[in-house]
Amino acid sequence: MRDADTLPDDDDELFEHHRIVADPKQSLLRIDKFLMDRLPNVTRTKIQTGIHDGFVRVNDKAIKPNYKIHPNDVITVSLPEPPRDTDIIPENIPLNIVFEDEHLLVINKPAGMVVHPAYQNWNGTVVNALAYHFQNLPQMQGNEGRPGLVHRIDKDTSGLLVIAKDEISLSGLAKQFFDHSIERTYNALVWGVPEPAAGTIHVNVGRSLKDRRVTVAFPNGDMGRHAITHYKMLRDFRYVSLIECKLETGRTHQIRAHMKYIGHPLFNDATYGGDQILKGTTFSKYKQFVENCFEAIPRQALHAKTLGFIHPVTKQFLQFDSALPQDFMDVLDKWENYVKYN
């Protein structure tokens, strides 16, 4: 089961997690039969598929379908099984489709759009749009309420999302996210100039004990989950920097929490303190300029720019790139002009 002190991953949130410890007197029993008795509402076929795809591990090792449970074995199960929010209202919301075939599609999500319905955001989401545009797709078992989703990005983050259109693609993509083999890069505008200009942040992140809505770093490694972000500076604007972040893991708010941890919060990220003047002076001309920049990009300056994965059916490697949205480009132009003439 989930550790109560950690946030679900961006990727892991769409999995159902179980941790089972076999009894000291457990008799030898095939893994699928053992799990059938302990996992409610999960078919034997789904268990066997999960074993084959590597979602079932014993003592932290992948096992074969004919493995027999031994006393004290520790079994972890992570099946692609999103929560069942079944009342999805189809809405005629345009989708910016970058790629589509019969198995999957890749979309470029605008900032301000929630990925799936949840508390206080029951409509206007990507899922509502998918329900309208792809209402004739076969229902994927275990994916009720979040059709095709294998990952997500924050409401106010723009950029690329891949959507599965059939169960084979859902399982294949989910496995790649689970294994952290998906290639993802983000562009972010951050306060300050990172030193060194490129590096790796390998620090646990998890839910804050003071504010459950916020992800924080746990540098001692005693809490949270391991998280790895590779970053490099692309442009130096003296007071802020454009950086590229490459994710190895996909924890909730990972980039936002990691960049704050190293002292460079994302520009205009209200949740993580980036909506204040953190670099430069406080004289009125500069203050007015920064406030104008905040108005130009009224969200955290974060864009999911590239996405690469192996097509779960054709086995071809696909890679996509998306241009920075207009608000992001506008704020970069403002900073470029400011440091040029001041």
CSV table of C-alpha atoms in Angstrom, one decimal, residues 51-210:
chain,number,residue,atom,x,y,z
A,51,ILE,CA,3.4,-10.7,-13.9
A,52,HIS,CA,4.3,-10.9,-17.6
A,53,ASP,CA,4.7,-7.1,-17.9
A,54,GLY,CA,6.8,-6.8,-14.8
A,55,PHE,CA,4.3,-5.1,-12.6
A,56,VAL,CA,4.4,-7.9,-10.0
A,57,ARG,CA,7.7,-8.3,-8.1
A,58,VAL,CA,8.7,-10.7,-5.2
A,59,ASN,CA,11.4,-9.5,-2.9
A,60,ASP,CA,12.0,-6.6,-5.3
A,61,LYS,CA,12.7,-9.0,-8.2
A,62,ALA,CA,10.8,-9.8,-11.4
A,63,ILE,CA,9.4,-13.3,-11.4
A,64,LYS,CA,8.0,-15.8,-13.8
A,65,PRO,CA,4.3,-16.7,-14.0
A,66,ASN,CA,5.0,-20.2,-12.5
A,67,TYR,CA,6.8,-18.7,-9.5
A,68,LYS,CA,5.6,-20.3,-6.2
A,69,ILE,CA,5.2,-18.1,-3.1
A,70,HIS,CA,7.5,-19.0,-0.2
A,71,PRO,CA,7.2,-18.1,3.5
A,72,ASN,CA,7.9,-14.4,4.3
A,73,ASP,CA,8.1,-13.4,0.6
A,74,VAL,CA,7.3,-9.7,0.1
A,75,ILE,CA,5.1,-9.2,-2.9
A,76,THR,CA,4.6,-5.8,-4.5
A,77,VAL,CA,1.9,-5.2,-7.1
A,78,SER,CA,1.6,-2.0,-9.3
A,79,LEU,CA,-1.1,-2.5,-11.8
A,80,PRO,CA,-2.3,0.1,-14.3
A,81,GLU,CA,-5.6,0.7,-12.5
A,82,PRO,CA,-6.8,4.3,-12.3
A,83,PRO,CA,-9.4,5.3,-9.7
A,84,ARG,CA,-13.0,4.8,-11.0
A,85,ASP,CA,-14.4,8.3,-11.6
A,86,THR,CA,-17.0,7.0,-14.0
A,87,ASP,CA,-19.3,10.0,-14.4
A,88,ILE,CA,-17.4,11.7,-17.3
A,89,ILE,CA,-19.4,14.3,-19.2
A,90,PRO,CA,-18.3,14.5,-22.9
A,91,GLU,CA,-17.4,18.1,-23.9
A,92,ASN,CA,-16.7,19.5,-27.3
A,93,ILE,CA,-13.3,20.9,-26.4
A,94,PRO,CA,-10.7,21.2,-29.2
A,95,LEU,CA,-7.5,19.1,-28.7
A,96,ASN,CA,-4.2,20.1,-30.2
A,97,ILE,CA,-3.3,16.7,-31.6
A,98,VAL,CA,0.4,16.4,-32.5
A,99,PHE,CA,0.3,12.8,-33.6
A,100,GLU,CA,-2.4,10.1,-33.9
A,101,ASP,CA,-2.7,6.6,-35.2
A,102,GLU,CA,-5.1,3.8,-34.3
A,103,HIS,CA,-3.3,3.0,-31.1
A,104,LEU,CA,-2.5,6.3,-29.4
A,105,LEU,CA,-2.3,10.0,-29.8
A,106,VAL,CA,0.0,12.8,-28.5
A,107,ILE,CA,-1.5,16.1,-27.6
A,108,ASN,CA,-0.1,19.5,-26.7
A,109,LYS,CA,-2.0,20.6,-23.6
A,110,PRO,CA,-2.5,24.3,-23.0
A,111,ALA,CA,-1.8,25.9,-19.7
A,112,GLY,CA,-4.9,26.2,-17.5
A,113,MET,CA,-6.4,22.9,-18.6
A,114,VAL,CA,-6.7,20.2,-16.0
A,115,VAL,CA,-5.9,16.7,-17.3
A,116,HIS,CA,-8.6,14.7,-15.5
A,117,PRO,CA,-11.7,15.4,-13.4
A,118,ALA,CA,-11.1,15.8,-9.7
A,119,TYR,CA,-12.3,17.8,-6.8
A,120,GLN,CA,-13.2,21.4,-7.9
A,121,ASN,CA,-12.4,20.5,-11.5
A,122,TRP,CA,-15.2,18.2,-12.7
A,123,ASN,CA,-15.4,19.5,-16.3
A,124,GLY,CA,-13.3,21.3,-18.9
A,125,THR,CA,-10.6,18.7,-18.6
A,126,VAL,CA,-8.6,16.7,-21.2
A,127,VAL,CA,-10.6,13.6,-20.2
A,128,ASN,CA,-13.9,15.4,-20.9
A,129,ALA,CA,-12.5,16.3,-24.3
A,130,LEU,CA,-11.4,12.7,-25.0
A,131,ALA,CA,-14.8,11.4,-24.0
A,132,TYR,CA,-16.3,13.6,-26.7
A,133,HIS,CA,-13.9,13.1,-29.5
A,134,PHE,CA,-13.3,9.4,-28.9
A,135,GLN,CA,-16.6,8.3,-27.5
A,136,ASN,CA,-16.7,5.3,-29.8
A,137,LEU,CA,-13.5,3.8,-28.5
A,138,PRO,CA,-13.8,0.5,-26.7
A,139,GLN,CA,-13.8,0.9,-22.9
A,140,MET,CA,-10.5,-0.2,-21.4
A,141,GLN,CA,-11.0,-2.4,-18.4
A,142,GLY,CA,-9.6,-0.8,-15.2
A,143,ASN,CA,-9.3,2.6,-16.9
A,144,GLU,CA,-12.8,3.9,-16.2
A,145,GLY,CA,-13.0,7.6,-15.7
A,146,ARG,CA,-9.5,8.4,-17.0
A,147,PRO,CA,-9.6,7.0,-20.5
A,148,GLY,CA,-6.2,6.4,-22.0
A,149,LEU,CA,-4.2,8.3,-19.4
A,150,VAL,CA,-0.8,6.9,-18.4
A,151,HIS,CA,0.6,10.2,-17.1
A,152,ARG,CA,-0.4,13.8,-16.4
A,153,ILE,CA,1.0,17.3,-16.1
A,154,ASP,CA,-0.1,20.1,-13.8
A,155,LYS,CA,-3.0,22.3,-14.7
A,156,ASP,CA,-0.8,25.4,-15.3
A,157,THR,CA,2.0,23.5,-17.0
A,158,SER,CA,1.7,23.4,-20.8
A,159,GLY,CA,3.0,20.7,-23.1
A,160,LEU,CA,3.0,17.1,-24.4
A,161,LEU,CA,0.8,14.2,-23.2
A,162,VAL,CA,0.5,10.8,-24.7
A,163,ILE,CA,-2.9,9.1,-24.6
A,164,ALA,CA,-3.5,5.4,-25.2
A,165,LYS,CA,-6.5,4.4,-27.4
A,166,ASP,CA,-6.5,0.6,-26.6
A,167,GLU,CA,-5.6,-1.6,-23.7
A,168,ILE,CA,-2.4,-2.9,-25.4
A,169,SER,CA,-1.1,0.6,-25.7
A,170,LEU,CA,-2.2,1.5,-22.2
A,171,SER,CA,-0.3,-1.4,-20.7
A,172,GLY,CA,2.8,-0.9,-22.9
A,173,LEU,CA,3.0,2.9,-22.2
A,174,ALA,CA,2.3,2.4,-18.5
A,175,LYS,CA,5.2,-0.1,-18.3
A,176,GLN,CA,7.6,2.4,-19.9
A,177,PHE,CA,6.5,5.1,-17.4
A,178,PHE,CA,6.8,2.6,-14.6
A,179,ASP,CA,10.3,1.7,-15.7
A,180,HIS,CA,11.2,5.5,-16.1
A,181,SER,CA,12.3,4.7,-19.7
A,182,ILE,CA,10.2,7.5,-21.2
A,183,GLU,CA,12.3,10.4,-22.4
A,184,ARG,CA,10.9,13.8,-21.2
A,185,THR,CA,12.4,17.2,-21.2
A,186,TYR,CA,10.8,20.4,-19.9
A,187,ASN,CA,11.7,24.1,-20.4
A,188,ALA,CA,11.5,26.3,-17.3
A,189,LEU,CA,12.2,29.9,-16.5
A,190,VAL,CA,13.7,30.1,-13.0
A,191,TRP,CA,14.9,32.8,-10.7
A,192,GLY,CA,18.6,33.3,-10.6
A,193,VAL,CA,21.4,31.7,-12.6
A,194,PRO,CA,22.2,28.1,-11.5
A,195,GLU,CA,25.8,27.3,-10.5
A,196,PRO,CA,27.0,25.1,-12.0
A,197,ALA,CA,25.2,25.7,-15.2
A,198,ALA,CA,24.4,22.0,-15.6
A,199,GLY,CA,23.9,19.3,-13.1
A,200,THR,CA,21.8,16.5,-11.5
A,201,ILE,CA,19.5,16.9,-8.6
A,202,HIS,CA,19.2,13.5,-6.9
A,203,VAL,CA,17.1,14.3,-3.8
A,204,ASN,CA,14.0,12.6,-2.4
A,205,VAL,CA,10.7,14.5,-2.7
A,206,GLY,CA,7.4,14.0,-1.0
A,207,ARG,CA,4.4,15.6,0.5
A,208,SER,CA,5.1,18.4,3.0
A,209,LEU,CA,4.1,17.5,6.5
A,210,LYS,CA,2.9,21.1,7.0
